[in-house]
Each structure stands twice: as C-alpha cells, then as structure tokens.
mmCIF file of C-alpha atoms in Angstrom:
data_model
loop_
_atom_site.group_PDB
_atom_site.id
_atom_site.type_symbol
_atom_site.label_atom_id
_atom_site.label_comp_id
_atom_site.label_asym_id
_atom_site.label_seq_id
_atom_site.Cartn_x
_atom_site.Cartn_y
_atom_site.Cartn_z
ATOM 1 C CA MET A 1196 97.902 111.459 100.038
ATOM 2 C CA LEU A 1197 95.020 110.501 102.300
ATOM 3 C CA LYS A 1198 91.880 109.851 100.430
ATOM 4 C CA LEU A 1199 88.506 109.914 102.720
ATOM 5 C CA LEU A 1200 85.816 107.846 100.636
ATOM 6 C CA LEU A 1201 82.267 108.560 102.372
ATOM 7 C CA GLY A 1202 78.804 107.402 101.857
ATOM 8 C CA GLY A 1203 76.056 106.082 103.690
ATOM 9 C CA SER A 1204 75.436 102.235 103.728
ATOM 10 C CA GLY A 1205 74.876 101.231 100.103
ATOM 11 C CA SER A 1206 76.072 104.112 98.564
ATOM 12 C CA GLY A 1207 78.594 102.067 96.659
ATOM 13 C CA LYS A 1208 81.762 102.732 98.462
ATOM 14 C CA THR A 1209 83.502 99.041 98.645
ATOM 15 C CA THR A 1210 82.171 98.714 95.064
ATOM 16 C CA LEU A 1211 84.226 101.947 94.102
ATOM 17 C CA LEU A 1212 87.218 101.164 96.010
ATOM 18 C CA TYR A 1213 87.616 97.746 94.336
ATOM 19 C CA GLN A 1214 87.303 99.591 91.081
ATOM 20 C CA ARG A 1215 90.093 101.527 92.209
ATOM 21 C CA ILE A 1216 92.124 98.706 93.210
ATOM 22 C CA ARG A 1217 91.387 96.661 89.917
ATOM 23 C CA ALA A 1218 92.409 99.762 87.676
ATOM 24 C CA ARG A 1219 95.879 99.883 89.560
ATOM 25 C CA ALA A 1220 95.961 96.206 89.003
ATOM 26 C CA GLU A 1221 95.457 96.383 85.244
ATOM 27 C CA ALA A 1222 98.216 99.122 85.040
ATOM 28 C CA GLY A 1223 100.465 96.709 86.777
ATOM 29 C CA GLU A 1224 100.615 98.563 90.058
ATOM 30 C CA LYS A 1225 100.214 96.705 93.088
ATOM 31 C CA SER A 1226 98.211 97.449 96.186
ATOM 32 C CA ILE A 1227 97.638 96.539 100.019
ATOM 33 C CA LEU A 1228 94.040 96.311 101.233
ATOM 34 C CA LEU A 1229 93.403 96.930 105.081
ATOM 35 C CA VAL A 1230 90.434 95.149 106.787
ATOM 36 C CA PRO A 1231 89.571 94.058 110.313
ATOM 37 C CA GLU A 1232 90.752 90.865 111.492
ATOM 38 C CA GLN A 1233 87.646 88.948 111.068
ATOM 39 C CA PHE A 1234 86.984 90.308 107.459
ATOM 40 C CA THR A 1235 90.366 89.003 105.995
ATOM 41 C CA SER A 1236 89.501 85.508 104.769
ATOM 42 C CA SER A 1237 86.281 86.731 102.934
ATOM 43 C CA THR A 1238 88.090 89.547 101.752
ATOM 44 C CA GLU A 1239 90.675 87.241 99.681
ATOM 45 C CA GLY A 1240 87.807 85.593 98.168
ATOM 46 C CA ARG A 1241 86.430 88.861 96.895
ATOM 47 C CA ILE A 1242 89.699 89.821 95.413
ATOM 48 C CA HIS A 1243 90.275 86.603 93.615
ATOM 49 C CA ARG A 1244 86.450 86.347 92.574
ATOM 50 C CA GLU A 1245 86.406 90.087 91.026
ATOM 51 C CA MET A 1246 90.125 90.118 89.947
ATOM 52 C CA GLY A 1247 90.697 86.549 88.608
ATOM 53 C CA ASP A 1248 94.199 84.753 88.945
ATOM 54 C CA ALA A 1249 96.618 86.950 87.279
ATOM 55 C CA LEU A 1250 95.350 90.511 88.391
ATOM 56 C CA SER A 1251 94.662 89.322 92.010
ATOM 57 C CA GLY A 1252 98.394 88.354 92.253
ATOM 58 C CA LEU A 1253 99.081 92.438 92.572
ATOM 59 C CA VAL A 1254 96.562 93.088 95.499
ATOM 60 C CA GLU A 1255 97.818 91.708 99.040
ATOM 61 C CA SER A 1256 95.123 91.973 101.919
ATOM 62 C CA PHE A 1257 95.975 92.544 105.490
ATOM 63 C CA SER A 1258 94.710 93.199 108.975
ATOM 64 C CA PHE A 1259 96.638 96.261 110.956
ATOM 65 C CA THR A 1260 98.056 93.151 113.122
ATOM 66 C CA SER A 1261 99.437 90.964 110.146
ATOM 67 C CA LEU A 1262 100.600 94.233 108.377
ATOM 68 C CA ALA A 1263 102.609 94.970 111.565
ATOM 69 C CA GLU A 1264 103.827 91.451 111.740
ATOM 70 C CA HIS A 1265 105.146 92.139 107.914
ATOM 71 C CA ILE A 1266 107.130 95.315 108.756
ATOM 72 C CA LEU A 1267 108.478 93.890 111.898
ATOM 73 C CA SER A 1268 109.669 90.828 109.931
ATOM 74 C CA ALA A 1269 111.654 93.203 107.471
ATOM 75 C CA GLU A 1270 112.737 95.930 109.907
ATOM 76 C CA GLY A 1271 113.417 93.911 112.979
ATOM 77 C CA GLY A 1272 111.198 93.115 116.213
ATOM 78 C CA SER A 1273 109.478 90.076 115.164
ATOM 79 C CA ALA A 1274 111.301 87.775 117.549
ATOM 80 C CA VAL A 1275 109.844 89.864 120.442
ATOM 81 C CA GLN A 1276 107.756 87.602 122.337
ATOM 82 C CA THR A 1277 104.061 88.276 123.023
ATOM 83 C CA LEU A 1278 102.210 87.693 125.793
ATOM 84 C CA SER A 1279 99.219 85.908 125.418
ATOM 85 C CA ASP A 1280 96.250 86.489 127.485
ATOM 86 C CA ALA A 1281 96.783 84.338 130.325
ATOM 87 C CA GLY A 1282 100.407 85.741 130.500
ATOM 88 C CA ARG A 1283 99.327 89.364 130.763
ATOM 89 C CA ALA A 1284 96.928 88.018 133.743
ATOM 90 C CA VAL A 1285 100.361 86.328 135.585
ATOM 91 C CA LEU A 1286 101.879 89.986 134.833
ATOM 92 C CA VAL A 1287 99.395 91.969 136.739
ATOM 93 C CA ARG A 1288 99.389 89.291 139.936
ATOM 94 C CA ARG A 1289 103.375 89.595 139.555
ATOM 95 C CA ALA A 1290 102.699 93.503 139.834
ATOM 96 C CA LEU A 1291 100.099 93.320 142.852
ATOM 97 C CA GLU A 1292 102.749 91.199 144.431
ATOM 98 C CA GLU A 1293 105.605 93.610 143.866
ATOM 99 C CA LEU A 1294 103.368 96.667 145.005
ATOM 100 C CA GLN A 1295 102.188 95.228 148.586
ATOM 101 C CA ASP A 1296 101.313 97.774 150.855
ATOM 102 C CA ASN A 1297 101.208 100.593 148.084
ATOM 103 C CA VAL A 1298 97.777 99.216 147.092
ATOM 104 C CA HIS A 1299 94.968 99.069 149.622
ATOM 105 C CA TYR A 1300 91.868 98.061 147.904
ATOM 106 C CA TYR A 1301 93.102 95.369 145.323
ATOM 107 C CA TYR A 1302 95.993 93.816 146.756
ATOM 108 C CA ARG A 1303 93.688 91.113 148.507
ATOM 109 C CA HIS A 1304 92.346 90.146 144.950
ATOM 110 C CA ARG A 1305 96.152 89.348 143.879
ATOM 111 C CA ARG A 1306 95.345 85.454 143.966
ATOM 112 C CA SER A 1307 91.913 85.996 142.154
ATOM 113 C CA ALA A 1308 92.424 84.746 138.460
ATOM 114 C CA ALA A 1309 89.138 86.241 137.242
ATOM 115 C CA PHE A 1310 90.366 89.668 138.805
ATOM 116 C CA CYS A 1311 93.876 89.756 137.117
ATOM 117 C CA GLN A 1312 92.176 88.330 134.071
ATOM 118 C CA MET A 1313 89.657 91.878 134.504
ATOM 119 C CA ALA A 1314 92.519 93.925 135.428
ATOM 120 C CA ALA A 1315 94.533 92.765 132.208
ATOM 121 C CA GLU A 1316 91.482 93.616 129.672
ATOM 122 C CA THR A 1317 91.353 96.822 131.383
ATOM 123 C CA ILE A 1318 94.818 97.723 130.882
ATOM 124 C CA ASP A 1319 94.182 96.704 127.298
ATOM 125 C CA GLU A 1320 91.527 98.910 126.754
ATOM 126 C CA LEU A 1321 93.186 101.918 128.479
ATOM 127 C CA LYS A 1322 96.591 101.137 126.012
ATOM 128 C CA SER A 1323 94.126 101.124 123.023
ATOM 129 C CA ALA A 1324 92.959 104.305 124.123
ATOM 130 C CA GLY A 1325 96.371 105.767 124.028
ATOM 131 C CA LEU A 1326 96.759 106.182 127.877
ATOM 132 C CA SER A 1327 99.963 105.039 130.018
ATOM 133 C CA GLY A 1328 100.356 104.279 133.625
ATOM 134 C CA GLN A 1329 101.218 107.901 134.539
ATOM 135 C CA GLN A 1330 98.809 109.579 132.355
ATOM 136 C CA LEU A 1331 95.829 107.759 134.225
ATOM 137 C CA TYR A 1332 97.847 108.362 137.500
ATOM 138 C CA GLU A 1333 97.687 111.960 136.856
ATOM 139 C CA LEU A 1334 94.058 112.113 135.654
ATOM 140 C CA ALA A 1335 93.246 109.970 138.867
ATOM 141 C CA GLN A 1336 93.818 112.769 141.097
ATOM 142 C CA ASP A 1337 90.717 114.757 139.923
ATOM 143 C CA CYS A 1338 88.165 112.205 140.015
ATOM 144 C CA GLY A 1339 86.705 112.673 143.508
ATOM 145 C CA THR A 1340 85.537 109.815 145.765
ATOM 146 C CA ASP A 1341 86.618 107.373 142.797
ATOM 147 C CA SER A 1342 90.587 108.829 142.764
ATOM 148 C CA ALA A 1343 91.980 106.289 145.754
ATOM 149 C CA LYS A 1344 90.904 103.291 143.642
ATOM 150 C CA LEU A 1345 91.865 104.492 140.248
ATOM 151 C CA SER A 1346 95.237 105.801 141.684
ATOM 152 C CA GLU A 1347 95.990 102.040 142.817
ATOM 153 C CA LEU A 1348 94.777 100.803 139.100
ATOM 154 C CA ALA A 1349 97.371 103.412 137.724
ATOM 155 C CA LEU A 1350 100.060 102.000 140.225
ATOM 156 C CA ILE A 1351 98.869 98.767 138.791
ATOM 157 C CA PHE A 1352 99.286 99.834 135.164
ATOM 158 C CA GLN A 1353 102.917 101.136 136.085
ATOM 159 C CA GLY A 1354 103.978 98.024 137.417
ATOM 160 C CA TYR A 1355 102.509 95.981 134.437
ATOM 161 C CA GLU A 1356 104.298 98.206 131.754
ATOM 162 C CA THR A 1357 107.538 97.863 134.159
ATOM 163 C CA LEU A 1358 107.440 93.964 134.121
ATOM 164 C CA LEU A 1359 106.197 93.904 130.318
ATOM 165 C CA ALA A 1360 109.192 95.663 129.268
ATOM 166 C CA ARG A 1361 111.600 93.049 130.600
ATOM 167 C CA SER A 1362 109.722 90.022 129.689
ATOM 168 C CA GLY A 1363 107.901 91.200 126.047
ATOM 169 C CA MET A 1364 105.058 92.903 124.284
ATOM 170 C CA ASP A 1365 101.432 92.929 124.421
ATOM 171 C CA PRO A 1366 99.839 92.564 121.080
ATOM 172 C CA SER A 1367 98.865 96.434 120.757
ATOM 173 C CA ASP A 1368 102.771 96.958 121.456
ATOM 174 C CA ARG A 1369 103.894 95.347 118.182
ATOM 175 C CA LEU A 1370 101.630 97.748 116.068
ATOM 176 C CA GLU A 1371 103.232 100.648 117.620
ATOM 177 C CA LEU A 1372 106.690 99.352 117.388
ATOM 178 C CA ALA A 1373 105.830 98.618 113.635
ATOM 179 C CA GLY A 1374 104.939 102.273 113.252
ATOM 180 C CA ALA A 1375 108.116 103.370 115.008
ATOM 181 C CA ARG A 1376 110.169 101.043 112.516
ATOM 182 C CA LEU A 1377 108.235 102.310 109.661
ATOM 183 C CA GLU A 1378 109.434 105.726 110.805
ATOM 184 C CA GLU A 1379 113.032 104.705 111.254
ATOM 185 C CA ALA A 1380 113.130 102.926 107.691
ATOM 186 C CA LEU A 1381 111.685 106.471 105.971
ATOM 187 C CA ALA A 1382 114.253 108.306 108.007
ATOM 188 C CA ARG A 1383 116.789 106.124 106.208
ATOM 189 C CA HIS A 1384 115.152 106.541 102.628
ATOM 190 C CA SER A 1385 114.774 102.629 102.857
ATOM 191 C CA LEU A 1386 111.306 101.285 103.053
ATOM 192 C CA PRO A 1387 110.447 97.713 102.971
ATOM 193 C CA GLU A 1388 110.007 95.997 99.769
ATOM 194 C CA PHE A 1389 106.253 95.111 100.059
ATOM 195 C CA LEU A 1390 105.284 98.487 100.807
ATOM 196 C CA ARG A 1391 107.414 100.346 97.672
ATOM 197 C CA ASP A 1392 104.946 102.024 95.105
ATOM 198 C CA ARG A 1393 101.933 100.490 96.722
ATOM 199 C CA ALA A 1394 98.637 102.220 97.397
ATOM 200 C CA VAL A 1395 96.991 101.567 100.777
ATOM 201 C CA PHE A 1396 93.129 101.021 100.890
ATOM 202 C CA ILE A 1397 91.306 100.565 104.229
ATOM 203 C CA ASP A 1398 87.634 99.453 104.245
ATOM 204 C CA GLU A 1399 85.166 97.905 106.960
ATOM 205 C CA PHE A 1400 86.223 100.381 109.975
ATOM 206 C CA ASP A 1401 84.548 102.962 111.837
ATOM 207 C CA THR A 1402 87.273 103.790 114.271
ATOM 208 C CA PHE A 1403 90.884 103.316 114.754
ATOM 209 C CA ASN A 1404 92.459 103.098 118.249
ATOM 210 C CA ALA A 1405 95.744 104.598 119.432
ATOM 211 C CA PRO A 1406 97.915 101.416 118.192
ATOM 212 C CA LYS A 1407 96.109 101.482 114.641
ATOM 213 C CA ARG A 1408 96.657 105.461 114.582
ATOM 214 C CA ALA A 1409 100.219 105.132 115.636
ATOM 215 C CA LEU A 1410 100.802 102.510 112.500
ATOM 216 C CA LEU A 1411 98.464 104.491 110.142
ATOM 217 C CA ALA A 1412 100.411 107.757 110.800
ATOM 218 C CA ALA A 1413 103.697 106.191 109.963
ATOM 219 C CA MET A 1414 101.878 104.968 106.633
ATOM 220 C CA LEU A 1415 100.729 108.453 105.330
ATOM 221 C CA PRO A 1416 103.976 109.941 104.531
ATOM 222 C CA VAL A 1417 104.961 106.918 102.259
ATOM 223 C CA ALA A 1418 102.179 106.077 100.561
ATOM 224 C CA ASP A 1419 98.753 106.979 99.122
ATOM 225 C CA VAL A 1420 96.212 106.059 101.579
ATOM 226 C CA THR A 1421 92.437 105.757 100.672
ATOM 227 C CA VAL A 1422 90.053 105.054 103.806
ATOM 228 C CA CYS A 1423 86.503 103.979 103.414
ATOM 229 C CA LEU A 1424 84.256 105.326 106.297
ATOM 230 C CA CYS A 1425 80.108 105.191 106.464
ATOM 231 C CA CYS A 1426 79.218 108.597 107.089
ATOM 232 C CA ASP A 1427 77.070 111.153 105.320
ATOM 233 C CA GLY A 1428 79.683 113.862 105.032
ATOM 234 C CA GLU A 1429 82.430 115.485 106.944
ATOM 235 C CA GLN A 1430 80.824 118.075 109.069
ATOM 236 C CA ASP A 1431 79.097 116.864 112.386
ATOM 237 C CA THR A 1432 75.556 119.193 112.411
ATOM 238 C CA ALA A 1433 74.270 117.144 115.273
ATOM 239 C CA GLY A 1434 76.597 118.597 118.037
ATOM 240 C CA GLY A 1435 78.181 115.208 118.735
ATOM 241 C CA MET A 1436 74.790 113.444 119.048
ATOM 242 C CA GLY A 1437 74.131 112.578 115.304
ATOM 243 C CA LEU A 1438 74.147 108.992 114.048
ATOM 244 C CA PHE A 1439 77.692 109.624 112.410
ATOM 245 C CA SER A 1440 79.057 111.731 115.051
ATOM 246 C CA GLY A 1441 81.427 109.032 116.202
ATOM 247 C CA VAL A 1442 82.879 108.607 112.372
ATOM 248 C CA GLN A 1443 83.151 112.352 111.705
ATOM 249 C CA ARG A 1444 85.411 112.407 114.987
ATOM 250 C CA VAL A 1445 87.618 109.672 113.214
ATOM 251 C CA ILE A 1446 87.724 111.536 110.086
ATOM 252 C CA ALA A 1447 88.685 114.921 111.989
ATOM 253 C CA GLY A 1448 91.291 112.928 113.767
ATOM 254 C CA LEU A 1449 92.794 111.594 110.372
ATOM 255 C CA LYS A 1450 93.005 115.017 108.682
ATOM 256 C CA ARG A 1451 94.452 116.500 111.779
ATOM 257 C CA MET A 1452 97.140 113.325 111.644
ATOM 258 C CA ALA A 1453 97.743 114.140 107.616
ATOM 259 C CA ALA A 1454 98.153 117.596 108.425
ATOM 260 C CA ASP A 1455 100.675 116.953 110.815
ATOM 261 C CA ALA A 1456 102.715 114.951 108.437
ATOM 262 C CA ASN A 1457 102.051 117.810 105.997
ATOM 263 C CA VAL A 1458 100.153 115.606 103.641
ATOM 264 C CA PRO A 1459 97.268 116.623 101.415
ATOM 265 C CA THR A 1460 93.891 115.238 101.704
ATOM 266 C CA ARG A 1461 90.742 115.046 99.309
ATOM 267 C CA THR A 1462 87.260 113.860 100.326
ATOM 268 C CA VAL A 1463 84.785 112.236 98.203
ATOM 269 C CA VAL A 1464 81.289 111.862 99.660
ATOM 270 C CA LEU A 1465 78.884 109.204 97.594
ATOM 271 C CA THR A 1466 75.198 110.146 97.959
ATOM 272 C CA GLU A 1467 73.243 107.786 95.778
ATOM 273 C CA ASP A 1468 71.712 104.881 97.139
ATOM 274 C CA LYS A 1469 72.749 102.305 94.801
ATOM 275 C CA ARG A 1470 71.513 99.388 97.352
ATOM 276 C CA HIS A 1471 67.807 100.287 96.891
ATOM 277 C CA ALA A 1472 67.964 101.180 93.189
ATOM 278 C CA GLY A 1473 65.450 98.687 92.256
ATOM 279 C CA VAL A 1474 63.121 99.554 95.261
ATOM 280 C CA PRO A 1475 62.794 103.341 95.105
ATOM 281 C CA ALA A 1476 60.338 103.444 97.870
ATOM 282 C CA LEU A 1477 62.934 102.064 100.382
ATOM 283 C CA ALA A 1478 65.432 104.500 98.602
ATOM 284 C CA GLU A 1479 62.854 107.351 99.791
ATOM 285 C CA LEU A 1480 62.332 106.128 102.921
ATOM 286 C CA ASN A 1481 66.334 105.898 103.878
ATOM 287 C CA LEU A 1482 66.244 109.589 102.664
ATOM 288 C CA LEU A 1483 63.313 110.466 105.084
ATOM 289 C CA LEU A 1484 64.911 108.542 107.808
ATOM 290 C CA ALA A 1485 68.053 110.516 107.399
ATOM 291 C CA ASP A 1486 66.347 113.927 107.178
ATOM 292 C CA PRO A 1487 62.774 114.407 108.264
ATOM 293 C CA THR A 1488 62.348 117.282 106.383
ATOM 294 C CA TYR A 1489 62.627 115.424 103.340
ATOM 295 C CA THR A 1490 59.893 115.569 100.973
ATOM 296 C CA PRO A 1491 59.492 111.811 98.976
ATOM 297 C CA ASP A 1492 59.623 112.323 95.299
ATOM 298 C CA CYS A 1493 58.332 108.659 94.271
ATOM 299 C CA THR A 1494 54.701 107.981 93.962
ATOM 300 C CA VAL A 1495 53.152 104.821 95.764
ATOM 301 C CA ASP A 1496 50.717 102.623 94.301
ATOM 302 C CA PRO A 1497 47.954 102.238 96.602
ATOM 303 C CA ALA A 1498 46.919 98.677 95.458
ATOM 304 C CA ASP A 1499 50.496 97.369 95.579
ATOM 305 C CA PRO A 1500 52.433 99.175 98.552
ATOM 306 C CA ALA A 1501 56.223 98.587 98.810
ATOM 307 C CA ILE A 1502 56.103 99.500 102.437
ATOM 308 C CA VAL A 1503 53.021 98.843 104.726
ATOM 309 C CA CYS A 1504 52.738 100.222 108.607
ATOM 310 C CA TYR A 1505 50.830 97.864 110.903
ATOM 311 C CA ALA A 1506 49.457 99.729 113.833
ATOM 312 C CA ALA A 1507 49.753 96.766 116.388
ATOM 313 C CA ALA A 1508 48.228 97.080 120.013
ATOM 314 C CA SER A 1509 51.155 94.624 121.340
ATOM 315 C CA ARG A 1510 54.275 92.750 120.023
ATOM 316 C CA GLN A 1511 51.913 89.635 120.037
ATOM 317 C CA ALA A 1512 49.531 91.405 117.824
ATOM 318 C CA GLU A 1513 52.702 92.793 115.409
ATOM 319 C CA ALA A 1514 54.149 89.018 115.446
ATOM 320 C CA LYS A 1515 50.635 87.923 114.045
ATOM 321 C CA ALA A 1516 50.329 90.413 111.646
ATOM 322 C CA VAL A 1517 53.990 89.657 110.299
ATOM 323 C CA ALA A 1518 53.270 86.101 110.396
ATOM 324 C CA ALA A 1519 49.925 86.384 108.099
ATOM 325 C CA ALA A 1520 51.874 88.613 105.834
ATOM 326 C CA ILE A 1521 54.725 86.235 105.156
ATOM 327 C CA ALA A 1522 52.001 83.133 104.688
ATOM 328 C CA VAL A 1523 50.324 85.503 101.907
ATOM 329 C CA ARG A 1524 53.489 85.746 100.130
ATOM 330 C CA ALA A 1525 54.515 82.208 100.733
ATOM 331 C CA ARG A 1526 51.116 80.833 98.865
ATOM 332 C CA ALA A 1527 51.710 83.344 96.060
ATOM 333 C CA GLY A 1528 55.032 81.404 95.881
ATOM 334 C CA VAL A 1529 57.888 83.592 97.375
ATOM 335 C CA PRO A 1530 60.426 81.176 98.781
ATOM 336 C CA TYR A 1531 60.734 81.332 102.934
ATOM 337 C CA SER A 1532 64.688 81.781 102.340
ATOM 338 C CA ARG A 1533 64.002 85.059 100.396
ATOM 339 C CA MET A 1534 61.967 86.574 103.497
ATOM 340 C CA ALA A 1535 63.850 87.969 106.965
ATOM 341 C CA VAL A 1536 61.982 89.524 109.751
ATOM 342 C CA ILE A 1537 64.369 92.317 111.060
ATOM 343 C CA CYS A 1538 63.207 93.743 114.753
ATOM 344 C CA ARG A 1539 64.955 96.211 117.398
ATOM 345 C CA ASP A 1540 64.629 93.855 120.235
ATOM 346 C CA THR A 1541 65.129 90.209 119.326
ATOM 347 C CA ALA A 1542 64.547 89.195 123.091
ATOM 348 C CA GLY A 1543 61.383 90.681 123.088
ATOM 349 C CA TYR A 1544 59.821 89.416 119.888
ATOM 350 C CA LEU A 1545 61.504 85.868 119.798
ATOM 351 C CA GLY A 1546 58.706 84.030 121.817
ATOM 352 C CA ALA A 1547 55.567 85.784 120.160
ATOM 353 C CA LEU A 1548 57.517 85.193 116.839
ATOM 354 C CA ARG A 1549 58.143 81.345 117.403
ATOM 355 C CA TYR A 1550 54.644 81.188 118.465
ATOM 356 C CA GLU A 1551 52.606 82.899 115.661
ATOM 357 C CA PHE A 1552 54.924 81.069 113.025
ATOM 358 C CA ARG A 1553 54.295 77.663 114.706
ATOM 359 C CA LEU A 1554 50.589 78.215 114.235
ATOM 360 C CA GLN A 1555 50.725 79.273 110.714
ATOM 361 C CA GLY A 1556 53.365 76.429 110.057
ATOM 362 C CA ILE A 1557 56.222 78.963 109.088
ATOM 363 C CA PRO A 1558 59.876 77.580 109.417
ATOM 364 C CA LEU A 1559 61.977 80.062 111.108
ATOM 365 C CA PHE A 1560 65.424 80.486 111.585
ATOM 366 C CA CYS A 1561 67.100 82.690 114.060
ATOM 367 C CA ASP A 1562 70.754 83.422 114.327
ATOM 368 C CA GLU A 1563 71.100 84.070 118.331
ATOM 369 C CA ALA A 1564 73.858 83.528 119.996
ATOM 370 C CA THR A 1565 74.034 80.339 121.866
ATOM 371 C CA THR A 1566 76.689 78.456 124.044
ATOM 372 C CA PRO A 1567 77.747 74.806 123.858
ATOM 373 C CA GLU A 1568 75.663 73.817 126.949
ATOM 374 C CA ASN A 1569 72.374 75.084 125.494
ATOM 375 C CA THR A 1570 72.977 72.813 122.396
ATOM 376 C CA ALA A 1571 70.616 69.802 122.416
ATOM 377 C CA PRO A 1572 73.448 67.362 122.195
ATOM 378 C CA ALA A 1573 74.879 68.668 125.415
ATOM 379 C CA ARG A 1574 71.468 68.931 126.862
ATOM 380 C CA ALA A 1575 70.966 65.304 126.380
ATOM 381 C CA VAL A 1576 74.394 64.147 127.966
ATOM 382 C CA HIS A 1577 73.454 66.093 130.931
ATOM 383 C CA ALA A 1578 69.984 64.521 131.068
ATOM 384 C CA ALA A 1579 71.408 61.212 130.541
ATOM 385 C CA LEU A 1580 74.106 61.518 133.390
ATOM 386 C CA ASP A 1581 71.354 62.653 135.758
ATOM 387 C CA LEU A 1582 69.461 59.085 134.715
ATOM 388 C CA ALA A 1583 72.387 57.436 135.266
ATOM 389 C CA ARG A 1584 73.346 59.133 138.824
ATOM 390 C CA GLY A 1585 69.836 59.478 139.939
ATOM 391 C CA GLY A 1586 67.738 56.745 138.679
ATOM 392 C CA VAL A 1587 64.567 57.432 136.343
ATOM 393 C CA SER A 1588 62.733 60.382 137.239
ATOM 394 C CA SER A 1589 60.251 62.427 135.217
ATOM 395 C CA ARG A 1590 62.178 65.555 135.192
ATOM 396 C CA SER A 1591 65.532 63.976 134.144
ATOM 397 C CA LEU A 1592 63.495 61.848 131.361
ATOM 398 C CA LEU A 1593 61.574 64.720 130.072
ATOM 399 C CA ARG A 1594 64.911 67.189 129.805
ATOM 400 C CA LEU A 1595 65.916 63.770 127.729
ATOM 401 C CA LEU A 1596 62.850 63.751 125.414
ATOM 402 C CA LYS A 1597 62.857 67.504 124.883
ATOM 403 C CA THR A 1598 66.126 67.478 123.137
ATOM 404 C CA GLY A 1599 64.519 65.774 120.419
ATOM 405 C CA LEU A 1600 67.761 63.470 120.001
ATOM 406 C CA VAL A 1601 65.514 60.458 121.343
#
C-alpha cells in the first residue's frame, strides 16, 4: 500500500512517522527510512536518540543511492564501474570527437574542459528528468530557431549514451538498474533479505526525479510505502500557481504510479499547527497567510502583542527598528542566542543590519555562504605575499591589518 502523509510545516508529519516506526519496532517488525543524502547522518542520530539501542537496531536508514547499492549488492550489478564527474566530461569530449562534422555549433568547444563539464551536467539533468538522447532529438525538431543547437546537443547526448554503454554507468543509472533488479527478483518471488517484511518510510523529499521514481515504482508492490510531503492537501486549487502546486503534482504522479501497479493508496492530511502550539498568535498568522479570507480567533493583548508590525520608510529604518527591539529584549534578560532576524533578501539588508547592530553593540552571526579565499587567514596570506613581492605599500599593509589577525 502507498500511504501519503500530508501537512504543512510544523504539523507533526515527521513526529507521526517516527511514532509509526517505533510502534513497528516495539512489535518486532523492521522498517526502512529513506531520506535525502544530506540527512542520512542526522537521521541515524535521531533514530538512536528516540528509540534507544534495542529498538534502533530494527530500523535502517538509507538514501536512494545507498539503497540502490544494497539492492545491487544482493541482486548483481554493484561491480559495474560508475563514472566520476571528470569521467563523464571526458566521455562528452570523446562523443564530440566521434561526431566531428555532424556538429557545427559545439565541435570547436571539444577541447574546452569547462564546456565538456557543463555538457555533462546538462546531460545529467536531462536524464534526471527521464529524457533520452533520442527523445531530446525528437523534441528539438519543433523548437524553432533553437532547433539546430538542441539537435546537436541531442546528438552529443546520444553519442554519450553509446559510449557509456561500453564503459560503465552514470550514478543515476544505478538507481534505474536497482529498480530493474528488484522487479526481476519480484518476478522470481525472491526478494533481497533486507527488503522482506519491511515497511518503507520516506521523509524530507519534495520531489522525485526519474531514477528515484523508477526505484520507488519497483518497491511499491513489495512493501508498504509511507511518503511524507509538505502540502496542505491533495487537490491543487490554485491552477498550478500555488505554494504547494509542485508537491501536489508529485502526489498525483505517485498515485498514478500506485494505480499502474494495482497498489491501493491512503491519504492522511494533518492540519493542526503543532509547532506554534505555545504561541497562538503565530499559529493564527500562519492560517491567515495560507488563506487571506480566514478570520483569526485568538485575541491579542495590546499591552503585550505577540506580533508587532513596523511601518518603515527604508531598509535602514527597518534595520534600526529591529536593532532597537532586540536591545530592549536583551536588557530584559533575553539571551542574544534566543533571538533571530529573518529577511527575504539577505544581501539587501545585511549591510544596514550590521551597521545598526554595531551601533547598539549587538553581536551578529550570519550564516552567509563564503569561499575559502574570502576567509581572514586566506586574505592575510595574500596580503603577506603582496608585501613580500612588491615591498611595503599602504594598500597591502591595510589589507593585512583588516584581516584582524595581526
């Protein structure tokens, strides 16, 4: 059976999912929890914290990639070589070399490592969408002025596929191969041991690409599958333009997949805002943002409002008001670590916030992305090298002093 567990953020989907996993473990039944690659480590930690040593042994957490490897190890295919990013770029170059006069727009770029890497990434995106080189070529014929370039890209894609079949697999191919191996095992009535009598739970995804859908389709006939999705319901009432329209399309695709496999489906929609249970005003605001016609139920004490709206004339004025509000709470004993500033456009507000926070003496931590060359040690090394190479200059000396390391 396919079970869909739907609800908005903070509605308790993941908590309910872990409760179901725990109930199975207490009954001696085993489960598999599938999460995105980046969440596998934190998921294993949560399983151990919530279930303890004894029960956590009955739950295995995987990403789709690691699950595919387990299936291939059991059913054959794990020894097939998987190309790295560099190997895929080399394969694109070989495809260009073999096509020669058949491509005019892209042939001159065959010696460009950057182009080959970008072409390999494009092919990977196309394969993730479920397109083959032949399908892209057919679609390219009706693309007007871009038809010629897309047709050449399709030829490169087809050449890449031909060369790949001789030398190995893409990472995404391993998921499709695992799905095929699972279907073959089902036809022989011989499932891999680690999939027998297991329920599969899927969390933290908002979409599934073609290789993941292939593996998921292969699992539906052999296990109860529960999928958690952040969504306010199955029906898309916004004509494809709503906040959850993309997820609702995913739901429709999953239900079609289940129907094709003659697998029944059941949907549970969680509507309670458990995350803001202790702050009714925020829960009401959440409902109001989701539905502008909603009439809030809770009353607000004017002397102590939970939500305050500042009418500011500029971003600098907004930042000043935020800094003043934080300063008031800090003087009242609220730790800075318990306060956060959220803005739609960090780049547009960060300069103003830093200035106002500096005036108020408020510490500011920002999780902005940076690269190693922009860190203080790297800038200090660059400045020191400039001094060693060109002698003492005010510019190099100031660069070194601004790092704060000397």
